[in-house]
Amino acid sequence: MTASPRTSTPHATSPVPVAEVVRGELVESVHFGSAIAVDPDGTVLFEVGATRTPMFPRSAMKPLQSVGMLDAGLDLDAELLALACASHGGERFHLEGVRRILDQAGLAEADLQNTPGFPLDEAAQAAYGTVPSSLAGDCSGKHAAMLATCVANDWPTVTYRMPDHPLQQRIAATVSELADEAIATTAVDGCGAPLFGLSLHGLATAFGTIRKAKTTATQRVSTAVSEHPEWVASTTHPNTRLLRALPGSIGKGGAEGVLALAVPDGPAIAIKIADGSHRPNPVLAVALLRTLGITNAELDELAQVPVLGHGKPVGVVRAVEHLIPAFQ
């Protein structure tokens, strides 16, 4: 699956058209974005848009954060480690898994400080109830793992979200090392944990580094995410379908239209949709993989997203026609 290098365009500072929404015979709207692919040795295979300027990876940061936690002494089995990397759907096994992480550390649900929420999965949400909780929030696996890491090091748990906490300092150092670039800025993520600014180039580099699995921590995260994708999102989520279509790959989406993916012995890609929509990400990921000679029947099913009219397909979301030729 190793791709041949292609000539990249000069570094741009603005997003470009990457996907379009077609309804009937008309292009109804256009998504602007940025994307990059790097091969295992770090060579840039292609890049379009603003790939070298800081952005927030949002939940695509979670595999990087989990590597930092493992290096700091976290010890979880593969399913629970995948849950630490997750924006989970709140299905029953997800919630039970978060409780297991807490139980193993001698902690309780009340120790979680992520923003209370409801399950993201529609069926799980319907069965859940009417009162939001930190347990049901999609980041509860990460927060439970952060607490467990604190317990393993005898660090304070009450302040684990603070940027100057030893946990967050250790995670920040790991993120910078994996991305091979300095953290541009630090903010607060939607769940309340620190969020680190990186470029798309740094994010793709980090996913490629994790997938190469040269250390115990990166090997464990790579195995957990690739072998248990339903723990990373939900049973039917596009992220789960994408990883099942690419055995051995790791991938994670993030809020505001972010997606990062690394293929075994092949490229790592990172995508950011400028308007924050997730809708075109699977479509764009498949289009980019095709430019590098990576395709199969399962990926083909993700190549277009239907546009509905009165509940029936009347169009598609697709990669812009000029995108693929631009990389060849």
GROMACS .gro file of C-alpha atoms in nm:
model
  328
    1MET     CA    1   0.000   0.000   0.000
    2THR     CA    2   0.299   0.233  -0.013
    3ALA     CA    3   0.226   0.532  -0.235
    4SER     CA    4   0.462   0.713  -0.468
    5PRO     CA    5   0.543   1.075  -0.381
    6ARG     CA    6   0.363   1.342  -0.580
    7THR     CA    7   0.448   1.705  -0.624
    8SER     CA    8   0.263   1.917  -0.369
    9THR     CA    9   0.142   2.269  -0.428
   10PRO     CA   10   0.310   2.561  -0.251
   11HIS     CA   11   0.194   2.600   0.107
   12ALA     CA   12  -0.142   2.776   0.101
   13THR     CA   13  -0.298   2.970   0.383
   14SER     CA   14  -0.666   2.934   0.293
   15PRO     CA   15  -0.902   2.638   0.251
   16VAL     CA   16  -1.002   2.535  -0.101
   17PRO     CA   17  -1.315   2.366  -0.246
   18VAL     CA   18  -1.294   1.995  -0.161
   19ALA     CA   19  -1.650   1.859  -0.173
   20GLU     CA   20  -1.982   1.955  -0.323
   21VAL     CA   21  -2.344   1.879  -0.247
   22VAL     CA   22  -2.543   1.786  -0.556
   23ARG     CA   23  -2.922   1.790  -0.548
   24GLY     CA   24  -3.085   1.682  -0.871
   25GLU     CA   25  -2.874   1.834  -1.147
   26LEU     CA   26  -2.744   2.131  -0.950
   27VAL     CA   27  -2.451   2.182  -0.717
   28GLU     CA   28  -2.640   2.313  -0.415
   29SER     CA   29  -2.345   2.396  -0.190
   30VAL     CA   30  -1.967   2.355  -0.165
   31HIS     CA   31  -1.750   2.258   0.131
   32PHE     CA   32  -1.411   2.427   0.155
   33GLY     CA   33  -1.132   2.253   0.342
   34SER     CA   34  -0.770   2.150   0.367
   35ALA     CA   35  -0.606   1.808   0.339
   36ILE     CA   36  -0.264   1.649   0.349
   37ALA     CA   37  -0.112   1.304   0.309
   38VAL     CA   38   0.234   1.193   0.423
   39ASP     CA   39   0.401   0.859   0.365
   40PRO     CA   40   0.564   0.652   0.644
   41ASP     CA   41   0.900   0.828   0.610
   42GLY     CA   42   0.734   1.169   0.641
   43THR     CA   43   0.743   1.268   0.273
   44VAL     CA   44   0.445   1.485   0.182
   45LEU     CA   45   0.251   1.310  -0.093
   46PHE     CA   46   0.005   1.592  -0.146
   47GLU     CA   47  -0.145   1.890   0.032
   48VAL     CA   48  -0.412   2.144  -0.048
   49GLY     CA   49  -0.541   2.434   0.154
   50ALA     CA   50  -0.410   2.551   0.489
   51THR     CA   51  -0.207   2.249   0.600
   52ARG     CA   52   0.077   2.428   0.781
   53THR     CA   53  -0.119   2.676   0.992
   54PRO     CA   54  -0.247   2.596   1.344
   55MET     CA   55  -0.586   2.433   1.390
   56PHE     CA   56  -0.752   2.238   1.669
   57PRO     CA   57  -0.769   1.861   1.606
   58ARG     CA   58  -1.044   1.836   1.867
   59SER     CA   59  -1.121   1.467   1.938
   60ALA     CA   60  -0.879   1.351   1.670
   61MET     CA   61  -0.624   1.434   1.942
   62LYS     CA   62  -0.740   1.144   2.162
   63PRO     CA   63  -0.507   0.871   2.027
   64LEU     CA   64  -0.215   1.111   2.085
   65GLN     CA   65  -0.334   1.183   2.437
   66SER     CA   66  -0.369   0.810   2.504
   67VAL     CA   67  -0.007   0.748   2.401
   68GLY     CA   68   0.094   1.010   2.658
   69MET     CA   69  -0.115   0.844   2.926
   70LEU     CA   70   0.033   0.501   2.854
   71ASP     CA   71   0.382   0.647   2.875
   72ALA     CA   72   0.282   0.793   3.212
   73GLY     CA   73   0.175   0.455   3.352
   74LEU     CA   74  -0.186   0.399   3.240
   75ASP     CA   75  -0.265   0.028   3.202
   76LEU     CA   76  -0.586  -0.075   3.023
   77ASP     CA   77  -0.684  -0.370   2.809
   78ALA     CA   78  -0.728  -0.312   2.436
   79GLU     CA   79  -1.103  -0.246   2.443
   80LEU     CA   80  -1.078   0.004   2.725
   81LEU     CA   81  -0.777   0.170   2.563
   82ALA     CA   82  -0.983   0.213   2.245
   83LEU     CA   83  -1.251   0.370   2.466
   84ALA     CA   84  -0.990   0.614   2.600
   85CYS     CA   85  -0.937   0.717   2.236
   86ALA     CA   86  -1.309   0.743   2.171
   87SER     CA   87  -1.586   0.984   2.099
   88HIS     CA   88  -1.817   0.699   2.187
   89GLY     CA   89  -2.183   0.668   2.101
   90GLY     CA   90  -2.302   0.595   2.452
   91GLU     CA   91  -2.405   0.239   2.374
   92ARG     CA   92  -2.439   0.013   2.676
   93PHE     CA   93  -2.096  -0.145   2.634
   94HIS     CA   94  -1.938   0.201   2.616
   95LEU     CA   95  -2.094   0.314   2.943
   96GLU     CA   96  -2.006  -0.015   3.112
   97GLY     CA   97  -1.650   0.023   2.984
   98VAL     CA   98  -1.614   0.369   3.138
   99ARG     CA   99  -1.737   0.230   3.469
  100ARG     CA  100  -1.475  -0.047   3.444
  101ILE     CA  101  -1.194   0.207   3.397
  102LEU     CA  102  -1.315   0.399   3.701
  103ASP     CA  103  -1.364   0.085   3.911
  104GLN     CA  104  -1.012  -0.039   3.834
  105ALA     CA  105  -0.874   0.294   3.960
  106GLY     CA  106  -1.091   0.296   4.271
  107LEU     CA  107  -1.291   0.592   4.142
  108ALA     CA  108  -1.656   0.672   4.085
  109GLU     CA  109  -1.868   0.841   3.819
  110ALA     CA  110  -1.875   1.153   4.036
  111ASP     CA  111  -1.500   1.194   3.974
  112LEU     CA  112  -1.558   1.255   3.602
  113GLN     CA  113  -1.534   1.622   3.507
  114ASN     CA  114  -1.620   1.606   3.138
  115THR     CA  115  -1.921   1.811   3.029
  116PRO     CA  116  -2.248   1.623   3.097
  117GLY     CA  117  -2.426   1.507   2.785
  118PHE     CA  118  -2.641   1.243   2.620
  119PRO     CA  119  -2.536   0.944   2.406
  120LEU     CA  120  -2.448   1.039   2.049
  121ASP     CA  121  -2.588   0.717   1.904
  122GLU     CA  122  -2.957   0.773   1.826
  123ALA     CA  123  -3.077   0.437   1.957
  124ALA     CA  124  -2.867   0.469   2.271
  125GLN     CA  125  -2.995   0.821   2.327
  126ALA     CA  126  -3.356   0.710   2.295
  127ALA     CA  127  -3.300   0.442   2.558
  128TYR     CA  128  -3.095   0.658   2.794
  129GLY     CA  129  -3.328   0.903   2.965
  130THR     CA  130  -3.371   1.278   3.005
  131VAL     CA  131  -3.093   1.379   3.245
  132PRO     CA  132  -2.746   1.447   3.095
  133SER     CA  133  -2.445   1.298   3.271
  134SER     CA  134  -2.068   1.298   3.243
  135LEU     CA  135  -2.082   0.920   3.201
  136ALA     CA  136  -2.297   0.950   2.889
  137GLY     CA  137  -2.083   1.227   2.740
  138ASP     CA  138  -1.884   1.105   2.441
  139CYS     CA  139  -1.549   1.197   2.601
  140SER     CA  140  -1.604   1.003   2.926
  141GLY     CA  141  -1.363   0.727   2.822
  142LYS     CA  142  -1.080   0.978   2.782
  143HIS     CA  143  -1.161   1.147   3.110
  144ALA     CA  144  -1.182   0.816   3.296
  145ALA     CA  145  -0.841   0.723   3.154
  146MET     CA  146  -0.700   1.061   3.259
  147LEU     CA  147  -0.822   1.000   3.613
  148ALA     CA  148  -0.679   0.647   3.613
  149THR     CA  149  -0.343   0.785   3.498
  150CYS     CA  150  -0.348   1.029   3.789
  151VAL     CA  151  -0.416   0.746   4.034
  152ALA     CA  152  -0.128   0.543   3.887
  153ASN     CA  153   0.108   0.834   3.958
  154ASP     CA  154  -0.044   0.956   4.285
  155TRP     CA  155  -0.128   1.284   4.114
  156PRO     CA  156  -0.427   1.494   4.229
  157THR     CA  157  -0.752   1.393   4.061
  158VAL     CA  158  -0.960   1.700   4.143
  159THR     CA  159  -0.747   1.927   3.923
  160TYR     CA  160  -0.669   1.680   3.643
  161ARG     CA  161  -0.814   1.910   3.373
  162MET     CA  162  -0.587   2.203   3.452
  163PRO     CA  163  -0.319   2.278   3.188
  164ASP     CA  164  -0.046   2.299   3.454
  165HIS     CA  165  -0.138   1.959   3.605
  166PRO     CA  166   0.143   1.700   3.570
  167LEU     CA  167  -0.090   1.482   3.361
  168GLN     CA  168  -0.161   1.753   3.107
  169GLN     CA  169   0.202   1.860   3.095
  170ARG     CA  170   0.303   1.501   3.018
  171ILE     CA  171   0.035   1.470   2.750
  172ALA     CA  172   0.137   1.800   2.591
  173ALA     CA  173   0.498   1.686   2.563
  174THR     CA  174   0.388   1.361   2.399
  175VAL     CA  175   0.159   1.541   2.151
  176SER     CA  176   0.444   1.768   2.045
  177GLU     CA  177   0.683   1.476   2.008
  178LEU     CA  178   0.441   1.268   1.799
  179ALA     CA  179   0.356   1.561   1.572
  180ASP     CA  180   0.722   1.668   1.545
  181GLU     CA  181   0.621   2.028   1.599
  182ALA     CA  182   0.566   2.266   1.886
  183ILE     CA  183   0.217   2.315   2.020
  184ALA     CA  184   0.094   2.641   1.872
  185THR     CA  185  -0.160   2.729   2.139
  186THR     CA  186  -0.365   2.572   2.417
  187ALA     CA  187  -0.741   2.614   2.466
  188VAL     CA  188  -1.026   2.427   2.635
  189ASP     CA  189  -1.199   2.149   2.443
  190GLY     CA  190  -1.575   2.101   2.450
  191CYS     CA  191  -1.537   1.834   2.717
  192GLY     CA  192  -1.335   2.063   2.944
  193ALA     CA  193  -0.989   1.911   2.894
  194PRO     CA  194  -0.695   2.106   2.750
  195LEU     CA  195  -0.681   2.120   2.372
  196PHE     CA  196  -0.360   2.169   2.178
  197GLY     CA  197  -0.322   2.350   1.848
  198LEU     CA  198  -0.133   2.174   1.569
  199SER     CA  199  -0.111   2.200   1.193
  200LEU     CA  200  -0.273   1.938   0.970
  201HIS     CA  201   0.080   1.837   0.875
  202GLY     CA  202   0.160   1.775   1.241
  203LEU     CA  203  -0.162   1.579   1.294
  204ALA     CA  204  -0.097   1.353   0.994
  205THR     CA  205   0.263   1.305   1.109
  206ALA     CA  206   0.143   1.204   1.456
  207PHE     CA  207  -0.103   0.946   1.322
  208GLY     CA  208   0.167   0.804   1.097
  209THR     CA  209   0.402   0.780   1.394
  210ILE     CA  210   0.142   0.598   1.604
  211ARG     CA  211   0.062   0.358   1.320
  212LYS     CA  212   0.430   0.271   1.272
  213ALA     CA  213   0.415   0.145   1.633
  214LYS     CA  214   0.784   0.180   1.713
  215THR     CA  215   0.724   0.208   2.090
  216THR     CA  216   0.517   0.003   2.331
  217ALA     CA  217   0.268   0.286   2.382
  218THR     CA  218   0.217   0.359   2.011
  219GLN     CA  219   0.188  -0.013   1.937
  220ARG     CA  220  -0.080  -0.056   2.203
  221VAL     CA  221  -0.284   0.242   2.083
  222SER     CA  222  -0.251   0.136   1.720
  223THR     CA  223  -0.369  -0.217   1.799
  224ALA     CA  224  -0.655  -0.100   2.020
  225VAL     CA  225  -0.798   0.144   1.767
  226SER     CA  226  -0.758  -0.081   1.463
  227GLU     CA  227  -0.896  -0.397   1.629
  228HIS     CA  228  -1.182  -0.236   1.823
  229PRO     CA  229  -1.322   0.045   1.606
  230GLU     CA  230  -1.672   0.011   1.753
  231TRP     CA  231  -1.525   0.120   2.088
  232VAL     CA  232  -1.376   0.432   1.926
  233ALA     CA  233  -1.709   0.562   1.790
  234SER     CA  234  -2.022   0.346   1.775
  235THR     CA  235  -2.132   0.029   1.602
  236THR     CA  236  -2.259   0.194   1.280
  237HIS     CA  237  -2.062   0.521   1.280
  238PRO     CA  238  -1.879   0.621   0.956
  239ASN     CA  239  -1.548   0.619   1.150
  240THR     CA  240  -1.613   0.254   1.241
  241ARG     CA  241  -1.704   0.166   0.885
  242LEU     CA  242  -1.391   0.337   0.752
  243LEU     CA  243  -1.162   0.142   0.986
  244ARG     CA  244  -1.338  -0.186   0.908
  245ALA     CA  245  -1.283  -0.117   0.538
  246LEU     CA  246  -0.909  -0.069   0.604
  247PRO     CA  247  -0.796  -0.348   0.839
  248GLY     CA  248  -0.501  -0.246   1.053
  249SER     CA  249  -0.563   0.126   1.005
  250ILE     CA  250  -0.616   0.383   1.277
  251GLY     CA  251  -0.847   0.679   1.237
  252LYS     CA  252  -1.032   0.932   1.448
  253GLY     CA  253  -1.263   1.220   1.373
  254GLY     CA  254  -1.292   1.541   1.567
  255ALA     CA  255  -1.543   1.822   1.604
  256GLU     CA  256  -1.551   2.101   1.346
  257GLY     CA  257  -1.483   1.875   1.050
  258VAL     CA  258  -1.154   1.707   1.144
  259LEU     CA  259  -1.049   1.356   1.040
  260ALA     CA  260  -0.711   1.182   1.064
  261LEU     CA  261  -0.628   0.836   0.932
  262ALA     CA  262  -0.316   0.621   0.893
  263VAL     CA  263  -0.299   0.310   0.674
  264PRO     CA  264  -0.062   0.017   0.745
  265ASP     CA  265   0.262   0.063   0.547
  266GLY     CA  266   0.090   0.349   0.366
  267PRO     CA  267  -0.005   0.711   0.400
  268ALA     CA  268  -0.140   0.909   0.691
  269ILE     CA  269  -0.394   1.173   0.597
  270ALA     CA  270  -0.550   1.464   0.784
  271ILE     CA  271  -0.854   1.665   0.677
  272LYS     CA  272  -1.018   1.983   0.809
  273ILE     CA  273  -1.348   2.109   0.667
  274ALA     CA  274  -1.359   2.486   0.702
  275ASP     CA  275  -1.730   2.514   0.786
  276GLY     CA  276  -1.698   2.249   1.058
  277SER     CA  277  -1.921   1.993   0.887
  278HIS     CA  278  -1.849   1.621   0.922
  279ARG     CA  279  -2.066   1.534   0.622
  280PRO     CA  280  -1.796   1.529   0.352
  281ASN     CA  281  -1.517   1.368   0.556
  282PRO     CA  282  -1.568   0.999   0.465
  283VAL     CA  283  -1.621   1.098   0.100
  284LEU     CA  284  -1.306   1.308   0.095
  285ALA     CA  285  -1.101   1.044   0.277
  286VAL     CA  286  -1.198   0.780   0.020
  287ALA     CA  287  -1.119   1.017  -0.268
  288LEU     CA  288  -0.776   1.091  -0.124
  289LEU     CA  289  -0.701   0.724  -0.065
  290ARG     CA  290  -0.798   0.648  -0.424
  291THR     CA  291  -0.541   0.898  -0.550
  292LEU     CA  292  -0.281   0.687  -0.369
  293GLY     CA  293  -0.404   0.360  -0.517
  294ILE     CA  294  -0.591   0.240  -0.208
  295THR     CA  295  -0.945   0.121  -0.271
  296ASN     CA  296  -1.179  -0.174  -0.217
  297ALA     CA  297  -1.550  -0.253  -0.225
  298GLU     CA  298  -1.604  -0.146   0.137
  299LEU     CA  299  -1.442   0.192   0.072
  300ASP     CA  300  -1.652   0.235  -0.241
  301GLU     CA  301  -1.961   0.228  -0.023
  302LEU     CA  302  -1.832   0.538   0.157
  303ALA     CA  303  -1.735   0.724  -0.161
  304GLN     CA  304  -2.061   0.920  -0.175
  305VAL     CA  305  -2.311   1.031   0.089
  306PRO     CA  306  -2.674   1.047  -0.028
  307VAL     CA  307  -2.867   1.374  -0.031
  308LEU     CA  308  -3.231   1.309   0.055
  309GLY     CA  309  -3.555   1.453  -0.076
  310HIS     CA  310  -3.873   1.339   0.098
  311GLY     CA  311  -3.669   1.060   0.255
  312LYS     CA  312  -3.532   0.928  -0.073
  313PRO     CA  313  -3.191   0.981  -0.241
  314VAL     CA  314  -3.205   1.270  -0.487
  315GLY     CA  315  -2.836   1.359  -0.499
  316VAL     CA  316  -2.496   1.304  -0.342
  317VAL     CA  317  -2.214   1.462  -0.149
  318ARG     CA  318  -1.898   1.401  -0.352
  319ALA     CA  319  -1.538   1.514  -0.380
  320VAL     CA  320  -1.497   1.799  -0.626
  321GLU     CA  321  -1.407   1.678  -0.973
  322HIS     CA  322  -1.079   1.867  -0.995
  323LEU     CA  323  -0.950   1.733  -0.662
  324ILE     CA  324  -0.819   1.395  -0.773
  325PRO     CA  325  -0.645   1.517  -1.092
  326ALA     CA  326  -0.474   1.785  -0.885
  327PHE     CA  327  -0.275   1.518  -0.703
  328GLN     CA  328  -0.160   1.322  -1.007
   0.00000   0.00000   0.00000
